[in-house]
Coordinates of C-alpha atoms and ligand atoms in Angstrom, one line a residue:
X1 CA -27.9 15.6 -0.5
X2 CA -29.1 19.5 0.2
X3 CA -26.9 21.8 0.7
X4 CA -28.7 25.0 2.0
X5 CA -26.5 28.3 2.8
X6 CA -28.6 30.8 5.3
X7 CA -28.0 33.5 7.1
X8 CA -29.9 32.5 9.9
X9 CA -28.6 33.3 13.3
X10 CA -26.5 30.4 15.0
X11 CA -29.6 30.0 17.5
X12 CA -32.1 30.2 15.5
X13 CA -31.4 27.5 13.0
X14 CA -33.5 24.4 13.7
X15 CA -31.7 21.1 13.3
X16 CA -30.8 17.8 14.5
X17 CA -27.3 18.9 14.9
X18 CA -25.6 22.7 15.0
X19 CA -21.9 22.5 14.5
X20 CA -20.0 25.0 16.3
X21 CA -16.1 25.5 15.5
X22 CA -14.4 27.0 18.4
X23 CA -10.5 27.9 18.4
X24 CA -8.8 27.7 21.7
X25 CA -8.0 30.9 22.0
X26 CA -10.8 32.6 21.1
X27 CA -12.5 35.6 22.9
X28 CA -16.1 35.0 22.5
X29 CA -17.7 38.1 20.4
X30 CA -20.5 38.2 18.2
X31 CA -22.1 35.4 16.8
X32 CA -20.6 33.1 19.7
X33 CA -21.4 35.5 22.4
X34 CA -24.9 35.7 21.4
X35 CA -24.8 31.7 21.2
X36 CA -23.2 31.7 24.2
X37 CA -26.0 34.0 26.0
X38 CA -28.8 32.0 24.6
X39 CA -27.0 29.0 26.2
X40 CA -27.1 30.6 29.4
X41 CA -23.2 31.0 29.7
X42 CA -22.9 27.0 29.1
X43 CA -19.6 27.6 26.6
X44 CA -17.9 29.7 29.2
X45 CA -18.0 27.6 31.8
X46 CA -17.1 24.0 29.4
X47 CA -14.1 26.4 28.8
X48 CA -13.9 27.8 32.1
X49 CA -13.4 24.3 33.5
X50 CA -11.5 22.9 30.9
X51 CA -13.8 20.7 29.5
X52 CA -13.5 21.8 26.1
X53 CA -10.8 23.9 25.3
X54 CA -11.1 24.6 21.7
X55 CA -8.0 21.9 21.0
X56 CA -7.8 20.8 17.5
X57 CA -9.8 16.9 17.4
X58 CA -11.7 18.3 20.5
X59 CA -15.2 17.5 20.3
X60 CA -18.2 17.6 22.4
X61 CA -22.2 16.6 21.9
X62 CA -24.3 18.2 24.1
X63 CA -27.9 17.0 24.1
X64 CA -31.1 18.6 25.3
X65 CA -29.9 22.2 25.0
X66 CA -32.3 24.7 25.6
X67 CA -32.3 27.9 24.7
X68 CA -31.5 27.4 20.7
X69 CA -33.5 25.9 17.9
X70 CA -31.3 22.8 17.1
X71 CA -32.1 19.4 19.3
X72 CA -28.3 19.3 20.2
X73 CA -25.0 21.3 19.8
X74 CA -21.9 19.7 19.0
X75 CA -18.4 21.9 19.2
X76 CA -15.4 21.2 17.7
X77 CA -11.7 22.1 18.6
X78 CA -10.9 24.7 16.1
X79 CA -7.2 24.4 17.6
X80 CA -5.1 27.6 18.3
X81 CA -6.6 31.0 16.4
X82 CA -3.1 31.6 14.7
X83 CA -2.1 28.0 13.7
X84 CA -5.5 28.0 11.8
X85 CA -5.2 27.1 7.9
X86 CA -7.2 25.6 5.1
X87 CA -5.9 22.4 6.6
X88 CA -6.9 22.5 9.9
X89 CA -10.5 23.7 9.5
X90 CA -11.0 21.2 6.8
X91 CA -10.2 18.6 9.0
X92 CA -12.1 20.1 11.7
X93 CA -15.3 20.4 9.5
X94 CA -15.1 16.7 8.9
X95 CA -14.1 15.3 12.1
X96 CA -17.7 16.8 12.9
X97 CA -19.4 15.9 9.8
X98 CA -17.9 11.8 10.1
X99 CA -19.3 11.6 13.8
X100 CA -22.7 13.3 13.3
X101 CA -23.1 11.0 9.8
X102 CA -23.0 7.6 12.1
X103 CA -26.7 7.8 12.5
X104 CA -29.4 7.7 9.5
X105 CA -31.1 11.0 8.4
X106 CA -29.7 13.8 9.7
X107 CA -29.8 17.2 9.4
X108 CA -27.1 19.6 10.4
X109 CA -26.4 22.8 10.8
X110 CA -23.2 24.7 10.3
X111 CA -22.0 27.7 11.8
X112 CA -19.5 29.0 10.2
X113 CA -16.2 30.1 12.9
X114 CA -15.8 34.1 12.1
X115 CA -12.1 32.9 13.0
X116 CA -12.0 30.4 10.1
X117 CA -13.3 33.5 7.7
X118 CA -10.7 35.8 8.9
X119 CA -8.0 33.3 8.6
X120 CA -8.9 31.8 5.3
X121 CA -11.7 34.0 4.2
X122 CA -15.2 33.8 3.8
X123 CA -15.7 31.8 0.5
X124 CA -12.7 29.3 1.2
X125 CA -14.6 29.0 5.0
X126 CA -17.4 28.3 3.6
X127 CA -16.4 26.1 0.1
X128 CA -13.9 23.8 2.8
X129 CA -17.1 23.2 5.0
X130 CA -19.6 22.1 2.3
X131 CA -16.5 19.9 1.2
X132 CA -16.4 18.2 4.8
X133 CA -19.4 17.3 5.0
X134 CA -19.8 15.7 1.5
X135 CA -16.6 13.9 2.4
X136 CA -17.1 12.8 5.7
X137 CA -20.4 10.9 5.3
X138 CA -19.3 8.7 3.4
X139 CA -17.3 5.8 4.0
X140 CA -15.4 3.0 2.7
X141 CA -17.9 0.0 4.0
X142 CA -19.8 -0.5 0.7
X143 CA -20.0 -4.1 1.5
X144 CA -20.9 -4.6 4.9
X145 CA -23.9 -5.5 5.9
X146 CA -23.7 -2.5 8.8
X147 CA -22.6 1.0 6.8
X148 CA -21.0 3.2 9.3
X149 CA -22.0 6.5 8.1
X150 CA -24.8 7.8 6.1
X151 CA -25.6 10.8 3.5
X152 CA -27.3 13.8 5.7
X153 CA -30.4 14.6 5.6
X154 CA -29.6 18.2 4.3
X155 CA -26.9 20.7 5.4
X156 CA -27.3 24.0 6.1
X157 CA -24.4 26.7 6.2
X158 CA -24.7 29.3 8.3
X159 CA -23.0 32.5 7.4
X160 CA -22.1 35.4 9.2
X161 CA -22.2 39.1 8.9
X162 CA -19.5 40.8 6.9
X163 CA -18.7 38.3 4.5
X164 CA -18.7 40.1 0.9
X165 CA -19.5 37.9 -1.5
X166 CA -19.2 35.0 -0.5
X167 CA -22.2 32.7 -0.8
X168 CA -23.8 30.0 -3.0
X169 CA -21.5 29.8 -5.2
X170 CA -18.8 28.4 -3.0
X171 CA -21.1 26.3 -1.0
X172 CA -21.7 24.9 -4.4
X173 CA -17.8 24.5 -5.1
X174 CA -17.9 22.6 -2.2
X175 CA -19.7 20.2 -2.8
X176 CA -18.6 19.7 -6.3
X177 CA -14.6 19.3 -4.9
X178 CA -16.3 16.8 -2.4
X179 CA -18.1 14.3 -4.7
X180 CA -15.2 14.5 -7.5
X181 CA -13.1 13.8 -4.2
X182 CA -15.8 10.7 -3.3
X183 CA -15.7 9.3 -6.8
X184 CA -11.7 9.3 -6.6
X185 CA -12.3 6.9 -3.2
X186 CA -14.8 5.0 -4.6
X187 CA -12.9 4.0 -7.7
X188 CA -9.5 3.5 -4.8
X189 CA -11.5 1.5 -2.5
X190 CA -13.3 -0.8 -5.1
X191 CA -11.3 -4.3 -5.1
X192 CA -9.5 -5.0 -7.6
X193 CA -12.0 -8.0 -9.2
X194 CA -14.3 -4.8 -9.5
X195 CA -12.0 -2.0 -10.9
X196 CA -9.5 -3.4 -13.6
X197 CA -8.7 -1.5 -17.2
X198 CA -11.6 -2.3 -19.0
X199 CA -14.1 -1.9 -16.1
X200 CA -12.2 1.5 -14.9
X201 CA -12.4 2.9 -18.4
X202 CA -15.8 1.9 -18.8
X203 CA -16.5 3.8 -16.1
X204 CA -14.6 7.0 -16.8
X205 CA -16.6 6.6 -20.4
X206 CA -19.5 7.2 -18.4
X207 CA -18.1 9.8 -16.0
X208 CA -17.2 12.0 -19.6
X209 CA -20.5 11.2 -20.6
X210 CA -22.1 12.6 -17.6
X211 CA -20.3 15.8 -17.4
X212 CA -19.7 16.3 -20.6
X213 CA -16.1 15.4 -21.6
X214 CA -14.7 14.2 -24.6
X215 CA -13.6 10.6 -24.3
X216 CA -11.2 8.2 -25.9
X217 CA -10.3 4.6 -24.8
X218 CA -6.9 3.3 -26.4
X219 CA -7.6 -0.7 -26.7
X220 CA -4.2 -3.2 -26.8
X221 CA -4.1 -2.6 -30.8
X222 CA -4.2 1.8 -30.9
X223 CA -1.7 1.1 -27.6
X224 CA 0.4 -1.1 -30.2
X225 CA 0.0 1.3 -33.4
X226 CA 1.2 4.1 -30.7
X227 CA 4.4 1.8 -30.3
X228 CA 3.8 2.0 -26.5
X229 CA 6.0 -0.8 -25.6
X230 CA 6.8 -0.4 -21.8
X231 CA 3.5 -0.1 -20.6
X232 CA 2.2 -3.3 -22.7
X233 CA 4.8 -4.8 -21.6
X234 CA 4.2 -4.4 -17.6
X235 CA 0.6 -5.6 -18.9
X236 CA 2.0 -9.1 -20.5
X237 CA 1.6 -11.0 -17.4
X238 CA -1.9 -10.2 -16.7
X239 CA -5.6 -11.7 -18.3
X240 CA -7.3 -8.3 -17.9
X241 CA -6.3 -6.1 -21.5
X242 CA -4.4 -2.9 -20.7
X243 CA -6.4 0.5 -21.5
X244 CA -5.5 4.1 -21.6
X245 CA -8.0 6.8 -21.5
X246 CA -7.8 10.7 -22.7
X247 CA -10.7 13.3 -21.5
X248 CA -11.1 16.3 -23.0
X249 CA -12.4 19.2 -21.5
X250 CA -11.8 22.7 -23.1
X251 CA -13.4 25.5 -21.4
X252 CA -11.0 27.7 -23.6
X253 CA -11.6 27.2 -26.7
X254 CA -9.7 25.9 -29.5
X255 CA -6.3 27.0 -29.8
X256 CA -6.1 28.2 -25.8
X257 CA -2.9 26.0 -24.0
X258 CA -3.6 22.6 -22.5
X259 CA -2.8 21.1 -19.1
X260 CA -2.1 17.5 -19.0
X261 CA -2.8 15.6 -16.0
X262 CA -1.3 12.4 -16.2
X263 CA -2.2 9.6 -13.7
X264 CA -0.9 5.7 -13.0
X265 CA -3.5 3.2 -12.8
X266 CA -2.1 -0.1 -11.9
X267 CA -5.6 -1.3 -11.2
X268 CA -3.6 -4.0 -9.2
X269 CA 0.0 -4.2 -8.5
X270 CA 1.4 -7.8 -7.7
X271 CA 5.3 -6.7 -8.2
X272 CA 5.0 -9.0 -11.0
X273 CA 8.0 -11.7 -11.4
X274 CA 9.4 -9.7 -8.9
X275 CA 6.5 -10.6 -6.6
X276 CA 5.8 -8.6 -3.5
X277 CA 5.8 -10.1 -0.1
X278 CA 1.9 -10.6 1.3
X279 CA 2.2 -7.9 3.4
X280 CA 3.0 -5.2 1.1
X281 CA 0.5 -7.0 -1.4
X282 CA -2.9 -6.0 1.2
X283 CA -3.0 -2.5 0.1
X284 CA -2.2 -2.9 -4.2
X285 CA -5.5 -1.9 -5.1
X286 CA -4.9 1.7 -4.4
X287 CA -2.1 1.5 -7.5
X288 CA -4.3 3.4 -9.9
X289 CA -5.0 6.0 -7.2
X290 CA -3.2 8.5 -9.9
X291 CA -5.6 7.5 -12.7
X292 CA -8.4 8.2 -10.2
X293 CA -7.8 11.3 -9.1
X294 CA -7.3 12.8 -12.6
X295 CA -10.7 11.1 -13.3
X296 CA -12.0 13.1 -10.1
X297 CA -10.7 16.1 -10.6
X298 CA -11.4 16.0 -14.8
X299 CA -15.4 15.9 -13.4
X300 CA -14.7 18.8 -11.1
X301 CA -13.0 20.8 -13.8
X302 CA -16.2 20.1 -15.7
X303 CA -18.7 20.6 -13.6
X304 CA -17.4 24.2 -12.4
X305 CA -17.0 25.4 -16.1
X306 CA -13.9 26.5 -15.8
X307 CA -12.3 28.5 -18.4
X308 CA -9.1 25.9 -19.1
X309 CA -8.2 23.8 -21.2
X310 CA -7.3 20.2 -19.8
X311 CA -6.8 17.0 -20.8
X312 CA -6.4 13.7 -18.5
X313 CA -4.7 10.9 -19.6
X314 CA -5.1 7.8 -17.5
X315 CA -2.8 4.6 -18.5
X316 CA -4.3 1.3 -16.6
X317 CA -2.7 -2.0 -16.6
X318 CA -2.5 -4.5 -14.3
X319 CA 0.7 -6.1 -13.0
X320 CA 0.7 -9.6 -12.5
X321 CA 3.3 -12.6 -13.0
X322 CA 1.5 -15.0 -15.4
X323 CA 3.1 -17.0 -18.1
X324 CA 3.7 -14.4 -20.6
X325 CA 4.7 -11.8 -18.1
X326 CA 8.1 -9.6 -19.0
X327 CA 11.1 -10.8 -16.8
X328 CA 13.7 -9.5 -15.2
X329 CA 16.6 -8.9 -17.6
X330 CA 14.1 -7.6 -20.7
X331 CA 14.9 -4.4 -22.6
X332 CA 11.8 -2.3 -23.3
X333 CA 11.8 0.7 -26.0
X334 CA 9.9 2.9 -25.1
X335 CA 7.5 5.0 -27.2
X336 CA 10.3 7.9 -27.7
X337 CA 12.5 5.6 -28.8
X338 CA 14.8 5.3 -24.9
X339 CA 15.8 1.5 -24.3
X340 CA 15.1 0.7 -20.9
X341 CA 16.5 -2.5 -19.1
X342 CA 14.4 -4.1 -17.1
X343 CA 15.9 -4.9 -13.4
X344 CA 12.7 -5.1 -11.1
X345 CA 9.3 -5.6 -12.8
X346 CA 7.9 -4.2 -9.3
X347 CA 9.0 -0.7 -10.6
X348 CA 6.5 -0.7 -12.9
X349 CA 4.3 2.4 -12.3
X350 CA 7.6 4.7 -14.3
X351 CA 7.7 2.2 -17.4
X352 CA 3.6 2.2 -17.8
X353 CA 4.0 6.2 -17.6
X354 CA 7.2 6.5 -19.9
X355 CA 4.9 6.3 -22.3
X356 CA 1.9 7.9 -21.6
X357 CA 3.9 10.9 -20.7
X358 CA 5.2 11.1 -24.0
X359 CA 2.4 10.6 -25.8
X360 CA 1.0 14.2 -23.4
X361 CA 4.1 15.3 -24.9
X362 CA 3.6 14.4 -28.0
X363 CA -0.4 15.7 -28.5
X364 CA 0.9 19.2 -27.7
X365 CA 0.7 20.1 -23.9
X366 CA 1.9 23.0 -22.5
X367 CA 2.3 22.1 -19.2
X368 CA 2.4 18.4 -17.4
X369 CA 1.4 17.0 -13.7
X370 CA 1.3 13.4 -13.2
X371 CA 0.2 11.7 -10.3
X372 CA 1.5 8.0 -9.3
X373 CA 1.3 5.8 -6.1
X374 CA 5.3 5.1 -7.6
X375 CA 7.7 4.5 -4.8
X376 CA 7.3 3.3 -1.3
X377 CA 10.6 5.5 -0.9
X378 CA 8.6 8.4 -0.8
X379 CA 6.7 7.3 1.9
X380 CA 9.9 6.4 3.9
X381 CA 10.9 10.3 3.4
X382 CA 7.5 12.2 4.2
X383 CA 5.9 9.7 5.9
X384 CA 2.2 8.9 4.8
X385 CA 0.5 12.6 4.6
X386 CA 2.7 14.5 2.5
X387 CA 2.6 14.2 -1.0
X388 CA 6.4 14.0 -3.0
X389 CA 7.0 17.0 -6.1
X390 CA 9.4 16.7 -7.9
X391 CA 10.2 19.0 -11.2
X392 CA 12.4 20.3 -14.2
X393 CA 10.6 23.7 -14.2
X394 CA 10.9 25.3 -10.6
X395 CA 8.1 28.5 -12.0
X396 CA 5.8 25.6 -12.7
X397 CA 6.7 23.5 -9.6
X398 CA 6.2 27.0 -7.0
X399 CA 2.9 27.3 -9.2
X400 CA 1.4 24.1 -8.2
X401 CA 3.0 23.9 -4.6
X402 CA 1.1 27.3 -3.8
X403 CA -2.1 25.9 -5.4
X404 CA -1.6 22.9 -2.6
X405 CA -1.2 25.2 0.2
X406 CA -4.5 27.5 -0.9
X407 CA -6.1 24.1 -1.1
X408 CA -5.2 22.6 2.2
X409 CA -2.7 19.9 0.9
X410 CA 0.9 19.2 2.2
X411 CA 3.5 18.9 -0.8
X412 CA 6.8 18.9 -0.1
X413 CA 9.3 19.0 -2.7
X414 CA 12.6 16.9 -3.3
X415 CA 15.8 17.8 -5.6
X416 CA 16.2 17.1 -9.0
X417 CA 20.0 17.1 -9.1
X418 CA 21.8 16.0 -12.2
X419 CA 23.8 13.8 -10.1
X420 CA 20.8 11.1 -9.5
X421 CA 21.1 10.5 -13.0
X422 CA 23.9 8.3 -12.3
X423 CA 22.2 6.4 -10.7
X424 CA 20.0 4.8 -13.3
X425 CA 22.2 4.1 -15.9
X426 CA 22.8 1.2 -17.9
X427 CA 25.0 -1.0 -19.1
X428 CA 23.1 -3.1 -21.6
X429 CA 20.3 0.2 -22.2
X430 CA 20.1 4.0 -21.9
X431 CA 18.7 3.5 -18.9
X432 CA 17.6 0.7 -16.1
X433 CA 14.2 0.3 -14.1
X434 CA 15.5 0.9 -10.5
X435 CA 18.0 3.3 -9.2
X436 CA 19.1 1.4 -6.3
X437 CA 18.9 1.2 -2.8
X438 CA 19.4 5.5 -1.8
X439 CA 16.9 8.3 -3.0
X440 CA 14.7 6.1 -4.8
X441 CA 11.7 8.6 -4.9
X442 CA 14.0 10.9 -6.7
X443 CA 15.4 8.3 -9.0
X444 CA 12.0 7.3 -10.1
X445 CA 11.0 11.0 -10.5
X446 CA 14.5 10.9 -13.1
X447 CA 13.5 8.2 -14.7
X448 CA 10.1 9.9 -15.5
X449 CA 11.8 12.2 -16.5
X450 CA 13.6 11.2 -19.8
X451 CA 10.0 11.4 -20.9
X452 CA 8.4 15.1 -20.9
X453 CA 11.0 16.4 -23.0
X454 CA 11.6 20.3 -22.0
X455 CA 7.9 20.8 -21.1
X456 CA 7.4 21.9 -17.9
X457 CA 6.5 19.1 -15.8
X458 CA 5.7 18.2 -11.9
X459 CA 5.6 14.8 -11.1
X460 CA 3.3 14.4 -7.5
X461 CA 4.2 10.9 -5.8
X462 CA 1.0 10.1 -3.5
X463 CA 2.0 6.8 -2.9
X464 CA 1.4 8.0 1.4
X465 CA -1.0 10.0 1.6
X466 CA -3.6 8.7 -1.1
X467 CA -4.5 5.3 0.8
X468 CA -4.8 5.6 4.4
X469 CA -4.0 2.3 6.4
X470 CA -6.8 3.5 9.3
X471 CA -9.6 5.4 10.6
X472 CA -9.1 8.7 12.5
X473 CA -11.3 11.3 13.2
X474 CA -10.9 13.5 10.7
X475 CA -10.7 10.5 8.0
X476 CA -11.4 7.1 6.5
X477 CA -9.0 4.9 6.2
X478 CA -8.7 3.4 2.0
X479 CA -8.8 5.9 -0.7
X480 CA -8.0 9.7 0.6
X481 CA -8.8 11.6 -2.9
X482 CA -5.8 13.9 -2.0
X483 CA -4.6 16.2 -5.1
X484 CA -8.2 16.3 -6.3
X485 CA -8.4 19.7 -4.7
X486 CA -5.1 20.5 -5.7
X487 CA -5.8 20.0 -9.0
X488 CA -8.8 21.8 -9.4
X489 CA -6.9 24.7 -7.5
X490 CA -4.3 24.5 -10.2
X491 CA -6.5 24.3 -13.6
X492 CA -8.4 27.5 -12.0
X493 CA -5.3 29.7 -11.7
X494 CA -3.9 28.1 -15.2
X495 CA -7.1 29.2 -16.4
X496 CA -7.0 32.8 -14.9
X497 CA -3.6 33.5 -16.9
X498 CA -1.9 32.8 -13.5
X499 CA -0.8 29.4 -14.9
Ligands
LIG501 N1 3.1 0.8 -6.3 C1 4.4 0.7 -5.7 C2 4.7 1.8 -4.8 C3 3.9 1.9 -3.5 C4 4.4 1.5 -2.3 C5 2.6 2.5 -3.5 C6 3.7 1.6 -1.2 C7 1.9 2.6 -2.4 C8 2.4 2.2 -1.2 C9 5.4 0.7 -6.9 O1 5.0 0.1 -8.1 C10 6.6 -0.1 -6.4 O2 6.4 -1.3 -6.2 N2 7.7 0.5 -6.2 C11 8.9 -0.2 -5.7 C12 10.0 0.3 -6.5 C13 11.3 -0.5 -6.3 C14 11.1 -1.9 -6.9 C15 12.4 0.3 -7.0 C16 9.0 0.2 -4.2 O3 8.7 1.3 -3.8 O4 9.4 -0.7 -3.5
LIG502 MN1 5.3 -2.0 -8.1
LIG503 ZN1 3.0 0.2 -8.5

């Protein structure tokens, strides 16, 4: 898909579509004015008689316009001029770019909202709305026979006066946050028969190979010679082989510190012996959502040549209840040597990660995130769109949380009191699998971690917002590729020497 960036006046740009980001309370002053002028005064008077207000979600096609160079205009609710945020214009940018992307072939035009730049800046404006638009074309109907949206034809960014620097080079940011952010949904919305451990690292093989990572695939034996025994074990009662794969990418050298991303890929998570109920079964493909987005973001990382070194770790299994599967009752050593009873095979996502956190640990990183679909408790705290941190390093957790909020992503944190730890002992082993019925995001994020050591270590839980039950608007429902920006955000400061 082109991606053009012009500084064409709004008027004068000839497309199918021009997007035009209004906030509610906006005076209208240069580029709109003189949009609004060639429009005859149409824009006051839709606001004048409150027919579009500027409300975030607001939006309005208006076809046949004379008096500019696009066939039609559509605005878009910008929402109020001081609530605006990375958040809010992101979702703007693609509630426009998912309705104009219904039809086949079409070529847009963005203005970009002076507003936006002078609440975000320029280059973040401009990055965030090249980003839309690569996300919101696409959708999660790779199998009907009827696709509901369709790549654009080409996009243009329009910029305004006054905006430094910015330019190509974020447009072009954009669009690589918002494919790594596509290949993260892909790999979520595939169904499980597709996307299992062999066929996810097959396809991460070829993702390194693409963008020029460093790739290694752990097979059952290396996984046994690495004496990791809790996540084989959640892999017992499945056909499919478990897998682990480590990219490579080092921008900075040899020598320079890593960053290990660390993700949960439960290609498919039956609850094993201790089965889930159907209903909460509809949705277990989106168990290795973790795994995905450090593959998504690792491409990212790649592609923009940043100067960091990073290294993904992905551990992919599949939980299922067959014959050989590990019961209820088994005690599990884990690769650092911590006995772990076994009280719910459903909390499997913090055994298969026990140990490939430690191995992180192990190969010498300097700093840790993992990301894990790992408790539905988290969801029942912050609901579906905010993501769970928890920490042993608050430097390193502040570090990432402000990364989140320059990238547009809610993160909320949750305490790590000693007191939870309680709460997962064992009689019969150091430690048991569930914590109990209370605070069971935060006794998972404990049980993790027994397993970084004193690195300094966030753990994200994404079990909400990563897989989104519906359509809105501003997004598909299946596979959200949230974090991937965050990520990205976060490698690019660690990389600065803000780290
Ligand atoms: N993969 C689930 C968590 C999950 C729930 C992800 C909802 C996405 C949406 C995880 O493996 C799990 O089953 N957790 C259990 C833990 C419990 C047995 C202690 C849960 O949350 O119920
Ligand atoms: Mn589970
Ligand atoms: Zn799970």
């Amino acid at each position: 898909m082109q991606i053009d960036f012009a500084r064409t006046a709004w008027q004068d740009a000839a497309a199918d579509w021009l997007v035009v980001g209004l906030a509610e309370n906006e005076a209208p002053a240069g580029p709109l004015a003189a949009l609004d002028e060639a429009l005859g005064g149409r824009i006051a008077r839709l606001r004048e008689r409150e027919d579009f207000t500027g409300k975030a979600g607001d939006r309005l096609a208006l076809y046949d316009v004379a008096g500019i160079a696009a066939k039609r205009l559509l605005l878009v609710g910008l929402g109020q001029r001081d609530k605006l945020d990375a958040e809010s214009f992101r979702k703007a940018m693609q509630s426009a770019a998912r309705k104009l992307s219904e039809k086949k072939d079409v070529s847009v035009a963005v203005a970009l909202p002076p507003v936006a730049v002078e609440a975000i800046s320029a280059r973040r404006a401009l990055e965030l709305a090249a980003l839309a638009f690569v996300v919101g074309c696409v959708g999660q109907d790779r199998y009907r026979a009827e696709p509901g949206r369709h790549p654009f034809r080409s996009i243009a960014l329009l910029a305004v006066d006054g905006e430094g620097d910015a330019g190509r080079g974020d447009s072009e940011r954009g669009r690589i946050l918002g494919e790594a952010i596509n290949l993260t949904r892909e790999l979520v919305d595939a169904p499980p028969r597709e996307i299992f451990p062999e066929s996810f690292a097959a396809r991460a093989e070829e993702v390194a190979r693409a963008h020029g990572l460093a790739c290694e695939v752990f097979d059952r034996a290396r996984l046994e010679d690495e004496r990791m025994q809790a996540l084989l074990a959640v892999a017992q009662g499945s056909a499919q082989p478990p897998r682990m794969v480590v990219l490579e990418y080092k921008g900075a050298g040899e020598g320079a510190p890593v960053l290990a991303l660390v993700g949960k890929g439960v290609t498919f998570d039956s609850g094993g012996l201790s089965l889930k109920s159907a209903e909460n079964m509809q949705t277990m493909k989106c168990d290795m959502a973790g795994a995905a987005t450090v593959l998504g973001a690792m491409t990212a990382i790649a592609r923009l040549g940043l100067p960091v070194n990073v290294t993904g770790y992905m551990g992919l299994v599949e939980n299922l209840p067959g014959g050989n599967a590990f019961k209820v009752g088994d005690v599990l050593t884990a690769r650092n040597g911590v006995t772990i009873e076994v009280l719910n095979t459903d909390a499997e996502g913090r055994l298969m990660l026990a140990d490939v956190l430690s191995y992180a640990v192990d190969q010498g990183a300097e700093r840790i995130i993992d990301l894990a679909t790992l408790t539905g408790a988290c969801v029942v705290a912050l609901g579906e769109d905010v993501v769970g941190a928890f920490a042993n390093d608050q430097v390193w957790c502040d570090r990432v949380l402000a990364a989140a909020r320059a990238a547009g992503e809610r993160v909320w944190q949750l305490p790590m009191f000693e007191l939870y730890e309680e709460l997962i002992k064992s009689d019969v082993a150091d430690i048991k699998n569930i914590g109990g019925r209370w605070g069971g995001a935060i006794t998972a994020a404990k049980f993790l971690e027994r397993f970084v050591g004193t690195k300094p270590w966030v753990h994200l839980d994404i079990a909400g917002p990563s897989f989104a039950s519906s359509n809105k608007p501003h997004r598909e429902g299946g596979g959200t590729g949230c974090m991937v920006a965050t990520l990205v955000e976060v490698a690019e400061r660690y990389g600065e020497g803000n780290g």
